[in-house]
Backbone as a chain_set.jsonl record, in Angstrom:
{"seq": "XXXXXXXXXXXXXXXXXXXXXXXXXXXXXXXXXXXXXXXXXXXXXXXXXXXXXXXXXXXXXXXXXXXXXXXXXXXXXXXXXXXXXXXXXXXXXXXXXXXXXXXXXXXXXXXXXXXXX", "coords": {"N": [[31.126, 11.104, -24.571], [31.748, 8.927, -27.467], [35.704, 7.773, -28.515], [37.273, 8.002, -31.425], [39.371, 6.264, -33.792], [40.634, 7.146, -37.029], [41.003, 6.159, -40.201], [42.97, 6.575, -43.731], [43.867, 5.361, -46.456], [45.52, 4.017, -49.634], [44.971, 0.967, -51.507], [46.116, -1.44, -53.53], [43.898, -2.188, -55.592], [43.82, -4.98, -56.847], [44.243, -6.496, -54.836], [42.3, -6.362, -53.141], [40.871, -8.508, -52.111], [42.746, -9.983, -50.183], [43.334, -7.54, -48.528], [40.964, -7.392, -47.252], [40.537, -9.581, -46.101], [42.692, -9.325, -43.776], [42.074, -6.871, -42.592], [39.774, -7.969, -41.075], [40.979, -9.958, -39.559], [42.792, -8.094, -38.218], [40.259, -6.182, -37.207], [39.207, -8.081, -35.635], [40.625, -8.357, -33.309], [41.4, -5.922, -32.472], [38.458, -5.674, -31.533], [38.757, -7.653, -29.225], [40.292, -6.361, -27.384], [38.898, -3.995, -27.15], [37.474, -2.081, -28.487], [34.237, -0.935, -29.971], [33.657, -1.056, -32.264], [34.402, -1.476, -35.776], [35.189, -0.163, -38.844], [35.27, -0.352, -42.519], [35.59, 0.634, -45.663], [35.237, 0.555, -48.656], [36.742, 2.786, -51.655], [34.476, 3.903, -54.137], [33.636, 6.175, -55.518], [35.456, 8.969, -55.313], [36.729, 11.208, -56.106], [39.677, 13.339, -58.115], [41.661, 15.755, -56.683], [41.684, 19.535, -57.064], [42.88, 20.812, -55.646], [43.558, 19.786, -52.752], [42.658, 16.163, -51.269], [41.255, 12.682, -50.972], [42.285, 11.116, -53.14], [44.637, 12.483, -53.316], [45.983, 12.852, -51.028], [46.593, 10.601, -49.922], [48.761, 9.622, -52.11], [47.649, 7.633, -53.756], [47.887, 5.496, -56.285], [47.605, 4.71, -60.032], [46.535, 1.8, -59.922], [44.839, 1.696, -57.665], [43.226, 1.63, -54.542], [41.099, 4.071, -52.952], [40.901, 3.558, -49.282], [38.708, 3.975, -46.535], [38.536, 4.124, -42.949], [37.298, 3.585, -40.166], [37.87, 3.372, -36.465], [35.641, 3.126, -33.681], [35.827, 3.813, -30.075], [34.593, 3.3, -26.64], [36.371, 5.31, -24.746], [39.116, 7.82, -24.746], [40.733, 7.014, -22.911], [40.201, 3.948, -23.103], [40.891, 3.471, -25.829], [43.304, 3.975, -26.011], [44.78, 1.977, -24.334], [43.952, -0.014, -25.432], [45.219, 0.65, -28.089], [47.847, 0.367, -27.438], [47.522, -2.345, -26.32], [47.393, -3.336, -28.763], [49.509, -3.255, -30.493], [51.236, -4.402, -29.023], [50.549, -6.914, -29.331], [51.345, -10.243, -30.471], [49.515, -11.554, -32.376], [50.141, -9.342, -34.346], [52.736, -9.15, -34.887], [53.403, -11.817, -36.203], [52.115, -10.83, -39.018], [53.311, -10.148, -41.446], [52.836, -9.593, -44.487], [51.8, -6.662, -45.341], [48.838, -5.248, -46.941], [49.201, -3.214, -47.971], [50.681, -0.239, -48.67], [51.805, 0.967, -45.656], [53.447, 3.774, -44.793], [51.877, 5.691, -46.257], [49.818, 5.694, -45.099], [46.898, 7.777, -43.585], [46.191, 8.477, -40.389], [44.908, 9.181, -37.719], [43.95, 10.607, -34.141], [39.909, 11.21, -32.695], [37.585, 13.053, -30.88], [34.463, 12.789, -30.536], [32.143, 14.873, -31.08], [29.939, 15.385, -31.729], [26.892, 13.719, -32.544], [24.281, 12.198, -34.293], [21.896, 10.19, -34.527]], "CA": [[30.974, 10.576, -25.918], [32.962, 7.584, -27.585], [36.463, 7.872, -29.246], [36.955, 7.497, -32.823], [40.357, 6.461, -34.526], [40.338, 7.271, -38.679], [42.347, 5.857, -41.315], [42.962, 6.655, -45.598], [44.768, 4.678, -46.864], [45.767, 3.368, -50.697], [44.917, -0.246, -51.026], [46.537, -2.177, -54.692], [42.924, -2.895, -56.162], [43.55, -6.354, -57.069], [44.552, -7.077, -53.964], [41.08, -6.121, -52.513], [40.244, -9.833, -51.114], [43.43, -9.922, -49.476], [43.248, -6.614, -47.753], [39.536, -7.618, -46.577], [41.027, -10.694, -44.817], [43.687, -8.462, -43.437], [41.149, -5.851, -41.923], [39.019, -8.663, -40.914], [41.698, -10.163, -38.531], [42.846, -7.017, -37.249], [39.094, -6.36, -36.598], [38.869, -9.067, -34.615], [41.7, -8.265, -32.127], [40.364, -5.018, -31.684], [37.04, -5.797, -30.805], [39.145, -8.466, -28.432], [40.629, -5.017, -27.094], [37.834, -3.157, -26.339], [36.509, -1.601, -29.526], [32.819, -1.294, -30.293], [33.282, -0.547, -33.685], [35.227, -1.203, -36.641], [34.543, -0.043, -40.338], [36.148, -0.432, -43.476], [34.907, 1.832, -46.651], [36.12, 0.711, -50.192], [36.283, 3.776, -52.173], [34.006, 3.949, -55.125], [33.156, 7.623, -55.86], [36.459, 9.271, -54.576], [36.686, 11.714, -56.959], [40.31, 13.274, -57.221], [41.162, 17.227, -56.392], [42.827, 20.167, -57.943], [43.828, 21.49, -54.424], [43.534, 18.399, -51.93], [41.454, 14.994, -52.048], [41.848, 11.394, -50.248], [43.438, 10.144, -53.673], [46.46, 13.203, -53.4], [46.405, 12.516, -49.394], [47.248, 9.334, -49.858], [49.281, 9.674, -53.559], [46.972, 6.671, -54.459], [48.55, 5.017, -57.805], [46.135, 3.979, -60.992], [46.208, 0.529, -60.363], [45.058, 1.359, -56.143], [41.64, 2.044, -54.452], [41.184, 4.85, -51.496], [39.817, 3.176, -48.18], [38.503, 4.852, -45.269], [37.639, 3.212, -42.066], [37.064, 4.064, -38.624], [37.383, 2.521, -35.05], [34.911, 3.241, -32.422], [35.937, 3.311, -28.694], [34.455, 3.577, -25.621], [36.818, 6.658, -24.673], [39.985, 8.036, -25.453], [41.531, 6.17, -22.425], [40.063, 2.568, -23.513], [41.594, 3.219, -27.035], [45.033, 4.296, -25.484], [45.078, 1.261, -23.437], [43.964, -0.77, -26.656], [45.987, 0.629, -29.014], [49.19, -0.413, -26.729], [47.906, -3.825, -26.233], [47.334, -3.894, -30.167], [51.174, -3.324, -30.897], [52.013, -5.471, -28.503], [50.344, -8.473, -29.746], [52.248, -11.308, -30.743], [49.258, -11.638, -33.865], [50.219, -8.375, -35.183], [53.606, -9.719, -34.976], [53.422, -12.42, -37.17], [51.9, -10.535, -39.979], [54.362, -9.873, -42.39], [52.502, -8.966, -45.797], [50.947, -5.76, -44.889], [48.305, -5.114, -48.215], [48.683, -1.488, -48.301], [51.998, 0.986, -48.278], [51.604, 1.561, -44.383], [53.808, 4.664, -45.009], [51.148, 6.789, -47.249], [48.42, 5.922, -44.121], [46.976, 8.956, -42.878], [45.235, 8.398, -39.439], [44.398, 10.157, -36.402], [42.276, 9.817, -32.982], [39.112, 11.991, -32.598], [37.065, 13.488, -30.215], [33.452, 12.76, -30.922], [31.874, 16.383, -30.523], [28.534, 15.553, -32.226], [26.417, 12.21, -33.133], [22.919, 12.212, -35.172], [21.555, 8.772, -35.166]], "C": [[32.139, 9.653, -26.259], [33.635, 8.501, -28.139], [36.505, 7.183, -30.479], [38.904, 7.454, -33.582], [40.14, 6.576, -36.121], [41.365, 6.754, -39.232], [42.155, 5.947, -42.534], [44.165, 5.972, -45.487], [44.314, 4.348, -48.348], [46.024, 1.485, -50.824], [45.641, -0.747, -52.929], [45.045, -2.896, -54.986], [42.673, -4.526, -56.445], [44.259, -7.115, -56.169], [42.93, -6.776, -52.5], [40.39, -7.258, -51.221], [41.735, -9.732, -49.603], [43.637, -8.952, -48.602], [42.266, -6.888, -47.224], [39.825, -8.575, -45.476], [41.734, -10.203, -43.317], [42.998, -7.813, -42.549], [39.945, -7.092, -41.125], [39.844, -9.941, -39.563], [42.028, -9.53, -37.6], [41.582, -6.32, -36.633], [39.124, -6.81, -35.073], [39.771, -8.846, -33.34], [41.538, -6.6, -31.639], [39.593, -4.625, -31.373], [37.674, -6.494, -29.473], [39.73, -7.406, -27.419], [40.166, -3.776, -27.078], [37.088, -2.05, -27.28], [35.234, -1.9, -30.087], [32.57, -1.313, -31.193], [34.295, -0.673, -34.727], [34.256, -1.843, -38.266], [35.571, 0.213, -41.443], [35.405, -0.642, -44.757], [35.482, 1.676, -48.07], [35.574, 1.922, -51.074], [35.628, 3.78, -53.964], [33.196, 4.815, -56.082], [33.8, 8.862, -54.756], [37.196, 9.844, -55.751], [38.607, 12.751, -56.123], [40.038, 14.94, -57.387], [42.112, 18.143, -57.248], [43.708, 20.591, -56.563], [44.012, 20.046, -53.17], [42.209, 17.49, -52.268], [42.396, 13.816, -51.065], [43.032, 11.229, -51.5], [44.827, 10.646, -53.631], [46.653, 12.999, -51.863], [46.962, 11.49, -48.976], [48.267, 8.842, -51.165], [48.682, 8.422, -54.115], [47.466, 6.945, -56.271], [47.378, 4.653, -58.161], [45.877, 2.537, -60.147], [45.464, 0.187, -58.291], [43.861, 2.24, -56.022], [41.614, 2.48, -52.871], [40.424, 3.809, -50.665], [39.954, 3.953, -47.104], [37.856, 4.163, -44.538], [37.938, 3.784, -41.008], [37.445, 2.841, -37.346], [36.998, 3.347, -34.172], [35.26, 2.631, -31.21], [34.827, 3.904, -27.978], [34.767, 5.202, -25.294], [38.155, 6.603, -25.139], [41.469, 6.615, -24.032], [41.495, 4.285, -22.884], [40.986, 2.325, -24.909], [42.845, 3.242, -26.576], [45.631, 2.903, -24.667], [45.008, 0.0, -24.849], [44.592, -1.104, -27.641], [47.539, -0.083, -28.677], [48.723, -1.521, -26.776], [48.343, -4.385, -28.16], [48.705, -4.127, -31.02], [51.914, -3.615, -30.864], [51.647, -7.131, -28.561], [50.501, -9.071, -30.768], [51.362, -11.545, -32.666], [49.82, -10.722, -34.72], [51.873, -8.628, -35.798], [54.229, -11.109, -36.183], [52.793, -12.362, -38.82], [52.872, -9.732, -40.477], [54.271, -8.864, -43.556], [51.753, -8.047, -45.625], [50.32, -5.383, -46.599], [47.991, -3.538, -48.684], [50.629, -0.894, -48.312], [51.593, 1.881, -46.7], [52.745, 3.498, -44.346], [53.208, 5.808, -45.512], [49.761, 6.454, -46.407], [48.452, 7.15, -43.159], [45.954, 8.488, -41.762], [45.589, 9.632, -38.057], [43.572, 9.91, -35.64], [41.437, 11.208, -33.007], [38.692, 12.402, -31.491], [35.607, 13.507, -30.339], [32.58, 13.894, -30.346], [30.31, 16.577, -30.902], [27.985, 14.384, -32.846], [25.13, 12.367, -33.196], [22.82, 11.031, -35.468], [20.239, 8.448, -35.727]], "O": [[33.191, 9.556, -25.627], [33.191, 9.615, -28.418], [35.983, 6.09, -30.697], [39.535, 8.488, -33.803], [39.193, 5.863, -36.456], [42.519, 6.863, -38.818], [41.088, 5.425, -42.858], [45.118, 6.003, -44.708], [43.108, 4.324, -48.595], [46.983, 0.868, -50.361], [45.364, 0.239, -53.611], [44.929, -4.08, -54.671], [41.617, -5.14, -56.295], [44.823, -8.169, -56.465], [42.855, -7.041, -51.3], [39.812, -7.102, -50.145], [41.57, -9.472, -48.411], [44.237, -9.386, -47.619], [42.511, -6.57, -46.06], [39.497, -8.473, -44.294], [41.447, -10.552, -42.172], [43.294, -8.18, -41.411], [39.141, -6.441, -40.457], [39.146, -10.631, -38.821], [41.857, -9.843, -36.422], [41.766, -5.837, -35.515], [39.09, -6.281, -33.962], [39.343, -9.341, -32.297], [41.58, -6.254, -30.459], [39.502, -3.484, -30.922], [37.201, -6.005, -28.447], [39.516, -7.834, -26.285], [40.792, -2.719, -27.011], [36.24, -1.274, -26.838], [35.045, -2.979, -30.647], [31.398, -1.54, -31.494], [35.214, 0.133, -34.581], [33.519, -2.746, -38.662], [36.575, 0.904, -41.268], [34.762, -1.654, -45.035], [36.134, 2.581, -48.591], [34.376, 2.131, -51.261], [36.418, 3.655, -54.9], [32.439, 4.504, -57.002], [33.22, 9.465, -53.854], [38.086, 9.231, -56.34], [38.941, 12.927, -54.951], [39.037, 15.486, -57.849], [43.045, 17.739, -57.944], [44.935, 20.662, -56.495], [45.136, 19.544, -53.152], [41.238, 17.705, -52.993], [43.541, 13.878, -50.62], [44.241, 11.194, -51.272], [45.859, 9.989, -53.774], [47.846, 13.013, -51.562], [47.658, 11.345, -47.971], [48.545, 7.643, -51.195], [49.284, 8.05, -55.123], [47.444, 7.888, -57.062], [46.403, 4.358, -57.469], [44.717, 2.385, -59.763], [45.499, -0.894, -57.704], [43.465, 3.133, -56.771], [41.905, 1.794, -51.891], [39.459, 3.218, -51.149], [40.982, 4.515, -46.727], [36.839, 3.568, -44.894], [38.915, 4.53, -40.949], [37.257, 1.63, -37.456], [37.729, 4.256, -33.779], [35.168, 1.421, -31.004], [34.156, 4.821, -28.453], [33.962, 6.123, -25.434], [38.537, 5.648, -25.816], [42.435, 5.882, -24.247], [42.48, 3.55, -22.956], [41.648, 1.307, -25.108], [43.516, 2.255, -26.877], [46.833, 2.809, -24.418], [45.964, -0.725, -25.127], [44.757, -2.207, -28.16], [48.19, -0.824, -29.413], [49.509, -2.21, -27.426], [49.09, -5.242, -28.632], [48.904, -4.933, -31.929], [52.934, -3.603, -31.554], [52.185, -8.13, -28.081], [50.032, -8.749, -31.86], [51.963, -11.653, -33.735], [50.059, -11.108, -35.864], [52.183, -8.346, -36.955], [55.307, -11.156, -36.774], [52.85, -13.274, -39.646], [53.221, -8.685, -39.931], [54.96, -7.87, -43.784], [50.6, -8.462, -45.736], [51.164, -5.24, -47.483], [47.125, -2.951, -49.334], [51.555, -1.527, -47.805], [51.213, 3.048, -46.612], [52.278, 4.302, -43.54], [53.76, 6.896, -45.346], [48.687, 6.836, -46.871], [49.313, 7.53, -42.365], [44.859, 8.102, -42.172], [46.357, 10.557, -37.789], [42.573, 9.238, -35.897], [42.032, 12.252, -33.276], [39.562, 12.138, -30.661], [35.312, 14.695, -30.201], [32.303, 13.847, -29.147], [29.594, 17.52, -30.567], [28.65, 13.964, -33.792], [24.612, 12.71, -32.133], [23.413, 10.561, -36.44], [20.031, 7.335, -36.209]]}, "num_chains": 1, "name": "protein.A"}
């Protein structure tokens, strides 16, 4: 079964276009790097919690909108081999203005254990 990386993250709402661009470049360089899949989830019924919740997982501020997105690999070795090239390329390098607080991103790789299509 494929591998699946996840990400929450807190995006600054009125920075929405600019994060889309953002995700929409980095996309592109990891499809160029061997991903079959990338998704990106603006949150719009992300209700928050009394005990946990994306918006306290991510301390999402008023004025900032949960996203959740995925990448689909192949396997866990194609992503591992991917994710290194992805860190090491020179585009990622010249992006500067990251449109999120990369610090309050929660991600993780998966194990795809069950798929209903």
């Amino acid at each position: 079964m494929n591998y699946v990386d996840g990400f929450v993250i807190a995006v600054p709402t009125a920075r929405k276009d600019t994060y889309l661009h953002h995700a929409t470049v980095v996309a592109q360089i990891f499809k160029e790097l061997g991903a079959l899949e990338i998704v990106e989830c603006w949150g719009d019924d992300v209700p928050e919690g009394k005990v946990t919740s994306f918006p306290m997982a991510v301390k999402r501020k008023e004025d900032e909108t949960v996203v959740f997105s995925w990448i689909t690999w192949l396997s866990k070795a194609v992503r591992d081999d991917g994710m290194k090239k992805f860190m090491d390329d020179p585009r990622m390098k010249e992006m500067k203005d990251m449109p999120f607080d990369g610090q309050r991103m929660i991600f993780g790789g998966f194990q795809v254990i069950l798929e209903k299509r």
